[in-house]
C-alpha atoms as one frame of an Amber mdcrd trajectory, in Angstrom:
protein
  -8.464  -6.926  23.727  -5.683  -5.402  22.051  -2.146  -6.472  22.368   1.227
  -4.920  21.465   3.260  -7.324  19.513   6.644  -6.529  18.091   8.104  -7.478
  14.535  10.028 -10.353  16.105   6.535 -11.847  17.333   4.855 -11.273  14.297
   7.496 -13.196  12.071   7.188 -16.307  14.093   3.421 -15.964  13.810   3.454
 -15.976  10.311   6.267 -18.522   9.507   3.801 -20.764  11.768   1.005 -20.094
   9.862   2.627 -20.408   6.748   3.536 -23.901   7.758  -0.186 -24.654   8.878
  -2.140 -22.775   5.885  -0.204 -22.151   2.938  -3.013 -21.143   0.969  -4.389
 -18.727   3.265  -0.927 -16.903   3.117  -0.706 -16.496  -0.062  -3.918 -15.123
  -0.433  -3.008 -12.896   2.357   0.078 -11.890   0.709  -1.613 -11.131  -2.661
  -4.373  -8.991  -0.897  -1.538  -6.837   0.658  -0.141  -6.504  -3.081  -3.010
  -5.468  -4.048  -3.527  -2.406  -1.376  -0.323  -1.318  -1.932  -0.875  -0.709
  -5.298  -4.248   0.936  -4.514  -2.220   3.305  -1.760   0.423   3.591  -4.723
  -1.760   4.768  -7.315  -3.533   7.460  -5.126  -0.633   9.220  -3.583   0.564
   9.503  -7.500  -2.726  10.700  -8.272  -2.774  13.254  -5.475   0.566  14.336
  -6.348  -0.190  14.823 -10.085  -3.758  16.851  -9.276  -1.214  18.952  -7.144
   1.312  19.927  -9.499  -1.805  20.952 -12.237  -3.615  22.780  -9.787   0.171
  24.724  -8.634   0.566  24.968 -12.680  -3.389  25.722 -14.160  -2.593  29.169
 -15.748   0.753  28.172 -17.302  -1.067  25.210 -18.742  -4.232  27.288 -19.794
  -1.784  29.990 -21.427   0.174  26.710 -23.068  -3.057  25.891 -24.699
């Protein structure tokens, strides 16, 4: 079953269920934090490996 639920919906959700489980929330919270950064780190990562490839024989000839 998969429902459609706008932003609206989803902020209620949560507010309710930060006022029933705290702890899970924060957890939940944290864990997102935590992907980001992940998500973060590899499009820098892919960006850098791009620029390096684009540049290899100006760096080789730099060497």
């Amino acid at each position: 079953m998969t429902a459609i639920l706008d932003k609206d919906s989803i902020r209620k959700l949560l507010k309710d269920l930060v006022i029933e489980d705290p702890n899970f929330v924060t957890e939940l919270i944290i864990e997102l934090k935590d992907d980001l950064r992940v998500a973060e780190n590899q499009k820098i990562e892919e960006s850098i490996s791009k620029i390096f490839n684009r540049y290899e024989q100006t760096f080789k000839s730099l060497a």
